[in-house]
XYZ file of N, CA and C in Angstrom:
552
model
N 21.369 2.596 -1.090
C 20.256 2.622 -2.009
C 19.035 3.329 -1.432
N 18.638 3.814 -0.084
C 18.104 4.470 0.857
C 18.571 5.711 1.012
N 17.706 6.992 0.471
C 18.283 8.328 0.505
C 16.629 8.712 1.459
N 17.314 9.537 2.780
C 16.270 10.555 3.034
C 16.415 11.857 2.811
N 15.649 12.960 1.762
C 15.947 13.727 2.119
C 15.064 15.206 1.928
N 15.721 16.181 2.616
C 14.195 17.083 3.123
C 14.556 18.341 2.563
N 13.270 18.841 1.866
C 13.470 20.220 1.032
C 11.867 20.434 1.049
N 11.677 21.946 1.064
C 10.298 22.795 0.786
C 9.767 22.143 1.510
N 9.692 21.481 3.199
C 8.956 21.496 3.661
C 8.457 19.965 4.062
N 9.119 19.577 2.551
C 8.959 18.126 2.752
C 9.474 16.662 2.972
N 9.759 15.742 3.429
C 10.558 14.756 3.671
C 10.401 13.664 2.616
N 11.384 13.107 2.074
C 10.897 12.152 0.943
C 12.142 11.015 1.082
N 11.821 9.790 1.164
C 12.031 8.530 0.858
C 12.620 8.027 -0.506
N 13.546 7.962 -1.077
C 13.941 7.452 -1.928
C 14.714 6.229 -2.122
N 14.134 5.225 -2.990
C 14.806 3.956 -3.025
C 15.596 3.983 -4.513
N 17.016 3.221 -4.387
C 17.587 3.477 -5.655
C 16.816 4.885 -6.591
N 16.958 5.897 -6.342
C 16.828 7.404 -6.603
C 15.226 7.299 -7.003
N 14.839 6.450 -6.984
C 13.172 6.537 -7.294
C 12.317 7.150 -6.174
N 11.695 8.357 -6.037
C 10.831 8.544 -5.001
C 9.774 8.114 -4.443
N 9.731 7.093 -2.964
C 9.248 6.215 -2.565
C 7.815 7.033 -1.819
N 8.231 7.887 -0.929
C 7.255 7.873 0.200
C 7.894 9.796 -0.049
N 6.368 10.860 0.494
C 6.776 12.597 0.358
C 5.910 12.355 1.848
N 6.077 13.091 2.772
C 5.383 13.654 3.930
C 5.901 14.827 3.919
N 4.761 15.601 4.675
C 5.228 16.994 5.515
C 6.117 16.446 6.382
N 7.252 17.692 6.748
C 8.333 17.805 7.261
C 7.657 17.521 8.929
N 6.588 18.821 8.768
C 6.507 19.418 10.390
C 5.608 18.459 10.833
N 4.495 17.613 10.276
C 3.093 17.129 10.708
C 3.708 15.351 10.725
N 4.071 15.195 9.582
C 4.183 13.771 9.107
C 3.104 13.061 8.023
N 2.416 14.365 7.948
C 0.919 14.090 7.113
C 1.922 13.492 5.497
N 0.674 12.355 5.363
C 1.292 12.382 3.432
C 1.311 13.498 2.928
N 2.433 13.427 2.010
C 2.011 14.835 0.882
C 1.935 13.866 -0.888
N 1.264 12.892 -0.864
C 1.462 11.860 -1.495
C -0.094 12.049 -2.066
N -0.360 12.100 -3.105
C -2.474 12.571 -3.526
C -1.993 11.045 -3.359
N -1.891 10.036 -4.261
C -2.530 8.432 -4.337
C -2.362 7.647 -2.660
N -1.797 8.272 -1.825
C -1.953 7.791 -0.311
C -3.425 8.377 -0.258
N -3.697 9.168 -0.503
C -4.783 9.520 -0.009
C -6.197 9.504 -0.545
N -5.876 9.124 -1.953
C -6.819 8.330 -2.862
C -7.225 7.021 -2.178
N -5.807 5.883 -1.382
C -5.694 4.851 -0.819
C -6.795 4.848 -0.200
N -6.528 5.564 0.752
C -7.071 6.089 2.604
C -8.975 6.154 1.884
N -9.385 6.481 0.917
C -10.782 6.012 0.523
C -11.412 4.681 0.750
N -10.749 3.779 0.699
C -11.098 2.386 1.122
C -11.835 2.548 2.553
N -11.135 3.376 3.467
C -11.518 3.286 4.569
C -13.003 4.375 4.915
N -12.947 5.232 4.167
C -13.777 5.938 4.341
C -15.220 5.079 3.383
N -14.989 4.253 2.603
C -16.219 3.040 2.451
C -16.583 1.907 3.788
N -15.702 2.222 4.153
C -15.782 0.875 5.104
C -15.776 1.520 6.325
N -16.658 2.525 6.853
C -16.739 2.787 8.138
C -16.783 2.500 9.372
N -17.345 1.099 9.217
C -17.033 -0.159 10.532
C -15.787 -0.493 10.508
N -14.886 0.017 9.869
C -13.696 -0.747 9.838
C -12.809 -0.851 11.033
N -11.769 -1.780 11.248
C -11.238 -1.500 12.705
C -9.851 -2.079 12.575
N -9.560 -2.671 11.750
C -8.382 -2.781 11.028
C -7.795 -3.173 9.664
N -6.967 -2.639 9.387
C -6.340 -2.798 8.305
C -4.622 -3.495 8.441
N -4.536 -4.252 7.000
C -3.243 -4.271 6.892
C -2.434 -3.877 5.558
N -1.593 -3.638 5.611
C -0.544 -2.718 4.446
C 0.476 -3.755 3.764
N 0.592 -3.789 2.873
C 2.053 -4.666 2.403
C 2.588 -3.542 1.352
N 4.047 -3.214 1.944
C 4.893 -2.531 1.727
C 4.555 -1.242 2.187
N 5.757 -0.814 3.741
C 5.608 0.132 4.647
C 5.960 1.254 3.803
N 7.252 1.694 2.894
C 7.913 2.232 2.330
C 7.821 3.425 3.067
N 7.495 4.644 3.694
C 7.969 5.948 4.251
C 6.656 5.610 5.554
N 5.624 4.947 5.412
C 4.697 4.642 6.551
C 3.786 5.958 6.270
N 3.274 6.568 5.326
C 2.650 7.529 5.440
C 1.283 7.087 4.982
N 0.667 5.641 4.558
C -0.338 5.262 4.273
C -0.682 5.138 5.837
N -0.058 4.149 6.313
C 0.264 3.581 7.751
C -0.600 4.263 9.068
N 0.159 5.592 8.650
C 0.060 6.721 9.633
C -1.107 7.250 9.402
N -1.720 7.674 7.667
C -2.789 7.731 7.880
C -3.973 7.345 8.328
N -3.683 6.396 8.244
C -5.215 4.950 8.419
C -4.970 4.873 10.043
N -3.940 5.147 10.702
C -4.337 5.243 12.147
C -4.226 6.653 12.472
N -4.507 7.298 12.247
C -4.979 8.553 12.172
C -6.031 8.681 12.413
N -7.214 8.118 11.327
C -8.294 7.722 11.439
C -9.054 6.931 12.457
N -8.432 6.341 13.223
C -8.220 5.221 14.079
C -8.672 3.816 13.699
N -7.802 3.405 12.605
C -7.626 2.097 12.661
C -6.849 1.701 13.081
N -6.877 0.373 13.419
C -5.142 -0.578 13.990
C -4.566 -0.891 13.106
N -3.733 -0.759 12.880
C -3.316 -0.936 11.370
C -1.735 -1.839 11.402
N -1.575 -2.789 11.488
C -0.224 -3.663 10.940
C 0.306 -3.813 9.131
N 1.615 -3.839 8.802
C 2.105 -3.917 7.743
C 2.693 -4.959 8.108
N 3.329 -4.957 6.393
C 4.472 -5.842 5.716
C 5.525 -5.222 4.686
N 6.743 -5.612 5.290
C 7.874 -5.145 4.442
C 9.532 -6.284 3.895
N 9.462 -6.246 2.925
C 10.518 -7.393 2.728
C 11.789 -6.357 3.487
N 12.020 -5.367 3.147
C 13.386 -4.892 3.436
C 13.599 -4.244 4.809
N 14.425 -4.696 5.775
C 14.360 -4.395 7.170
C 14.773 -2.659 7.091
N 15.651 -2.409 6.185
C 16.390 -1.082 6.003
C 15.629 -0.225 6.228
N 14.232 -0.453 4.817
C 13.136 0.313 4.531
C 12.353 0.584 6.280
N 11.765 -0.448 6.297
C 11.680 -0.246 8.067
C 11.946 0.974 9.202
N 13.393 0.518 9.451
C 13.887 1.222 9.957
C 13.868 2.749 9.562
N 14.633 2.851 8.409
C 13.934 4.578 7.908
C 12.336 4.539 8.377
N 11.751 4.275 8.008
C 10.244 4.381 8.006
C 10.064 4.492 10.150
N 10.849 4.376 10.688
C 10.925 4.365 12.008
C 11.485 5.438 12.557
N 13.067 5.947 11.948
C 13.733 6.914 12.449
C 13.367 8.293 11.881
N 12.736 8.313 10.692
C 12.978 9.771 9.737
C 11.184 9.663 9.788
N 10.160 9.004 9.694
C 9.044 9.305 8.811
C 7.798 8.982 10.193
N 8.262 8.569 11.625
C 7.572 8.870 12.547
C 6.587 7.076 12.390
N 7.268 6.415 11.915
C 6.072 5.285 12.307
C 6.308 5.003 13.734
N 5.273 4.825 14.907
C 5.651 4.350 15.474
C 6.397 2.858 16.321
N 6.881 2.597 16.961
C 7.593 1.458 17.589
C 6.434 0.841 17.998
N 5.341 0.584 18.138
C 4.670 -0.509 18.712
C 3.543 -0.704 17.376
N 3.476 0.149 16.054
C 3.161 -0.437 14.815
C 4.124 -2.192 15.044
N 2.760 -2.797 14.493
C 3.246 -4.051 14.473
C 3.888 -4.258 12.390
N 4.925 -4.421 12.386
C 5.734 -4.469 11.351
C 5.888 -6.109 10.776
N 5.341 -6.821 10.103
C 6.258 -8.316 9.776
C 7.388 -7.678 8.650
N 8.790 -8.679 9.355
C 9.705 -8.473 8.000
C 9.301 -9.584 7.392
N 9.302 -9.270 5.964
C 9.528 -10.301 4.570
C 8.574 -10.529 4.360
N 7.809 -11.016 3.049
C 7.413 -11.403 2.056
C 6.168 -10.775 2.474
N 5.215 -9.929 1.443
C 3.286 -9.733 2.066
C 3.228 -10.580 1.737
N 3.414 -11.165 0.853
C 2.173 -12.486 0.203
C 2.268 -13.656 1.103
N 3.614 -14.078 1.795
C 3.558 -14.887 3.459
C 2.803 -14.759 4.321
N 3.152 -12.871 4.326
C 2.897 -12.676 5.923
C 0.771 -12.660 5.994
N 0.273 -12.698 4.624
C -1.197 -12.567 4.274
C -1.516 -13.932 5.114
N -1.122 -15.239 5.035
C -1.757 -16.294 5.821
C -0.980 -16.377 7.102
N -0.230 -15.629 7.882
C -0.494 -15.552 8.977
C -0.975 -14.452 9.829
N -1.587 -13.861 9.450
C -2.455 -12.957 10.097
C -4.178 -12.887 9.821
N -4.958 -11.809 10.541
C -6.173 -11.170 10.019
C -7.011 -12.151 10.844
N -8.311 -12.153 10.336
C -8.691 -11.366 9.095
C -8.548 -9.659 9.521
N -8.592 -9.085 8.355
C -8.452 -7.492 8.557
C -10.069 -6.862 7.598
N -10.127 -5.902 7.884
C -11.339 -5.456 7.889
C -10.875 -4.639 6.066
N -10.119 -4.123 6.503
C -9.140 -3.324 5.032
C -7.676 -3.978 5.059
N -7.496 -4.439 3.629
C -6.610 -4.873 3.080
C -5.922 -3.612 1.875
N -4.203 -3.727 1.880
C -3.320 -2.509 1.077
C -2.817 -3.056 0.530
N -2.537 -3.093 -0.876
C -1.249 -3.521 -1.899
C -0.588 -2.079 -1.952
N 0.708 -1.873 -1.448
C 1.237 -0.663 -2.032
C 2.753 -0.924 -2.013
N 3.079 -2.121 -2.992
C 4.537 -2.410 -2.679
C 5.412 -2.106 -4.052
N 7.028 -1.588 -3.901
C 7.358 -1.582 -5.161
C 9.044 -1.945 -4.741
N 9.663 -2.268 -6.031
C 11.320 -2.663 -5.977
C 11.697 -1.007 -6.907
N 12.069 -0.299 -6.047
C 12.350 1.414 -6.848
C 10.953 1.592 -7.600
N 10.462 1.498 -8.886
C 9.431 1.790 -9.280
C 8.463 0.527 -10.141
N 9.358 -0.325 -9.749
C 8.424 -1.749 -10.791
C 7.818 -2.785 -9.257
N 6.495 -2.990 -9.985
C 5.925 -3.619 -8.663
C 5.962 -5.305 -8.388
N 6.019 -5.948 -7.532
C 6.602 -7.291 -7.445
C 5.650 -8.010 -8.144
N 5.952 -8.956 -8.746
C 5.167 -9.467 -9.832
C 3.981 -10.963 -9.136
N 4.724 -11.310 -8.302
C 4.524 -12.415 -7.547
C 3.168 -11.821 -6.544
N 3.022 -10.371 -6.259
C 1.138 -9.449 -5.311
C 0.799 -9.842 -6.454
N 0.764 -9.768 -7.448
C -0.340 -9.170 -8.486
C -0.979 -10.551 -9.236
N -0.705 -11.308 -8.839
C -1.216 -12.775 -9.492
C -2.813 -13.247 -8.969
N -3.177 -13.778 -9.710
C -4.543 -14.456 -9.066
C -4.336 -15.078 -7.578
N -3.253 -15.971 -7.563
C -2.780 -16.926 -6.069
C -3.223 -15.882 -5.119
N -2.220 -14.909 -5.600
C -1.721 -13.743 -4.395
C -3.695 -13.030 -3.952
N -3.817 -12.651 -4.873
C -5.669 -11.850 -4.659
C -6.410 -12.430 -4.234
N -5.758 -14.021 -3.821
C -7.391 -15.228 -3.518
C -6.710 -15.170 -1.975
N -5.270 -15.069 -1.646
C -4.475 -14.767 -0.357
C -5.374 -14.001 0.160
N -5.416 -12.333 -0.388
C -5.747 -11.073 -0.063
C -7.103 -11.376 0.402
N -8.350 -11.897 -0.561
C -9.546 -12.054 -0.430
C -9.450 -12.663 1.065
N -8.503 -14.119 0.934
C -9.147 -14.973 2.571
C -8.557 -14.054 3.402
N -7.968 -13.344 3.318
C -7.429 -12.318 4.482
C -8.217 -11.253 4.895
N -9.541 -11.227 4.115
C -10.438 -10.172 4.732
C -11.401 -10.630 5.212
N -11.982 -9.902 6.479
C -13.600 -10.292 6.263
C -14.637 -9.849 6.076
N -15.329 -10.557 6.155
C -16.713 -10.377 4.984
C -17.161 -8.575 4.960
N -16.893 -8.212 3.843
C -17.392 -6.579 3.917
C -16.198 -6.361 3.246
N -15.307 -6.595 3.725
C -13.688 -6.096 3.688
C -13.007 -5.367 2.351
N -12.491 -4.546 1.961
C -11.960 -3.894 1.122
C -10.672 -4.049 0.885
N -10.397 -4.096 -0.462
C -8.644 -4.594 -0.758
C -8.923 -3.379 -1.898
N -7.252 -2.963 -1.246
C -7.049 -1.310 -2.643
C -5.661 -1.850 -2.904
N -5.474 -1.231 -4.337
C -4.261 -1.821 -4.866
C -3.685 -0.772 -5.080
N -2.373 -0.378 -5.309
C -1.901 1.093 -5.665
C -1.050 0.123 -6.768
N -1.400 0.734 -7.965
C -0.048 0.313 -9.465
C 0.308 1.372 -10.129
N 1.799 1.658 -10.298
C 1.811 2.505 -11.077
C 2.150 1.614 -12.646
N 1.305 2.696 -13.621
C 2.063 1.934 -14.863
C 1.213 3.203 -15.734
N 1.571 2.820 -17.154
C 0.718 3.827 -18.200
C -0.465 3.546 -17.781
N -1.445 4.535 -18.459
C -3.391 4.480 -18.621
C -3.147 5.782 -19.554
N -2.289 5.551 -20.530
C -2.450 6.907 -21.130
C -3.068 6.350 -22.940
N -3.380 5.379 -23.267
C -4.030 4.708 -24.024
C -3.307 3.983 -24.765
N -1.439 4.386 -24.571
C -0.205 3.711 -25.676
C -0.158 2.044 -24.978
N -0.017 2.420 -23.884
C 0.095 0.770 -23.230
C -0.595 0.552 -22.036
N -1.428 0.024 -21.965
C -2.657 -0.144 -20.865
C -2.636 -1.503 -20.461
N -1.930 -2.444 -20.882
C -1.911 -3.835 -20.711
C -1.532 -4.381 -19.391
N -0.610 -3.762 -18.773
C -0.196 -4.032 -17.498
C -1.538 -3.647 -16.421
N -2.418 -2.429 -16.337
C -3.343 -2.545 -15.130
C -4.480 -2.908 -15.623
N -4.784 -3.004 -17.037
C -6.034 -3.415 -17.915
C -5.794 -5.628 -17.086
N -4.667 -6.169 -17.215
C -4.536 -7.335 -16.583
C -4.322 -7.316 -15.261
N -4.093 -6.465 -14.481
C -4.275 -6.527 -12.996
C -5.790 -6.457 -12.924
N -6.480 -5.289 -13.259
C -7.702 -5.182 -13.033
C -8.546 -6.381 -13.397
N -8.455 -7.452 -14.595
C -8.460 -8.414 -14.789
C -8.563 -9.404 -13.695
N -7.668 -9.587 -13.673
C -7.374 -10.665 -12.514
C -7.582 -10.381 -11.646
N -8.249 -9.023 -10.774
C -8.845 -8.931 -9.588
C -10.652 -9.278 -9.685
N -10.901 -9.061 -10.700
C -12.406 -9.218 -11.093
C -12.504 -10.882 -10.896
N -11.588 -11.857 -11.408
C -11.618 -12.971 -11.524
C -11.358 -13.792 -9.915
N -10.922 -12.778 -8.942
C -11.654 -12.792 -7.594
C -12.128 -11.901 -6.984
N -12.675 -11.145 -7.241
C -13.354 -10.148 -6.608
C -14.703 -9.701 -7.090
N -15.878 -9.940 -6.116
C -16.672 -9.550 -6.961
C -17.465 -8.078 -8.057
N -16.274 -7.032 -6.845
C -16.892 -5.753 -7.775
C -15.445 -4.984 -7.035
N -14.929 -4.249 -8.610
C -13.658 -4.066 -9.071
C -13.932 -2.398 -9.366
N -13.540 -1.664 -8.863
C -13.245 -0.068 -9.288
C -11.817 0.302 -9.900
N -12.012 1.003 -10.299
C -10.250 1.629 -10.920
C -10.810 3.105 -11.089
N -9.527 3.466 -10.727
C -9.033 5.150 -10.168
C -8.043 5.584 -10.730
N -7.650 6.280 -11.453
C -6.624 6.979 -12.126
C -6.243 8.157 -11.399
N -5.075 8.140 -10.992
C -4.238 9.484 -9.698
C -3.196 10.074 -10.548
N -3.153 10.793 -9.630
C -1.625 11.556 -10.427
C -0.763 11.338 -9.495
């Protein structure tokens, strides 16, 4: 259900044929615009000094944000994903990785300075991040200053808006000030 594979330059991640994670071949840089829409969080939060990620999927958020030089630890339910994300996409071996669950691994760690939602099952996102429980997790997992970015894909094309019109929702209902970004 794990395909890597590399054309024009670029390396891409695919889960059950859905395209997960694009990097440059030669650099490892994302070739991903909403990774790098992500990677804005950090550029608000200039004191920042670490972050954490839930869902590694190709590690090219990962890689960016320590790029930048943050410390940056994830979370990934699937060890598989991992591993690709280790052998083909350059994360390194002393990235601190938890396997299984973000929404677990959120109360045993942090606080983190920047907080990442960027998790998906092929292209539908786990339903169980996106809840109020899960965002009040995220919130105590930061500290004070701290930034939480969410990556969702779904419509915003005006036919069905209900799915991030209620995420965005329910982040307002803990969070005190809520942006939304539309990527391609």
């Amino acid at each position: 259900r794990l395909t890597v594979a590399e054309f024009n330059g670029k390396r891409i991640l695919f889960m059950d044929g859905a395209s997960q994670s694009t990097v440059m071949a030669d650099t490892g840089e994302s070739a991903s615009p909403y990774i790098h829409g992500l990677e804005w969080a950090a550029a608000a939060r200039p004191k920042a000094k670490s972050a954490f990620v839930i869902g590694l999927g190709g590690g090219g958020l990962v890689r960016g944000l320590q790029l930048s030089g943050l410390t940056v630890e994830a979370a990934e339910l699937d060890p598989a994903v991992a591993a690709v994300a280790r052998d083909y996409f350059g994360i390194d071996t002393k990235t601190r990785v938890t396997l299984g669950d973000g929404r677990a691994a959120l109360g045993r760690g942090g606080p983190w300075d920047l907080l990442y939602l960027d998790a998906f099952g092929a292209e539908s996102p786990p339903a169980h991040l996106f809840t109020r429980e899960a965002f009040l997790s995220a919130r105590a997992a930061l500290r004070p200053g701290g930034a939480f970015a969410v990556n969702l894909v779904t419509a915003v094309d005006g036919r069905d808006d209900r799915a991030w019109l209620s995420v965005r929702r329910t982040l307002g209902e803990v969070f005190p000030h809520v942006r939304t970004f539309v990527g391609s």
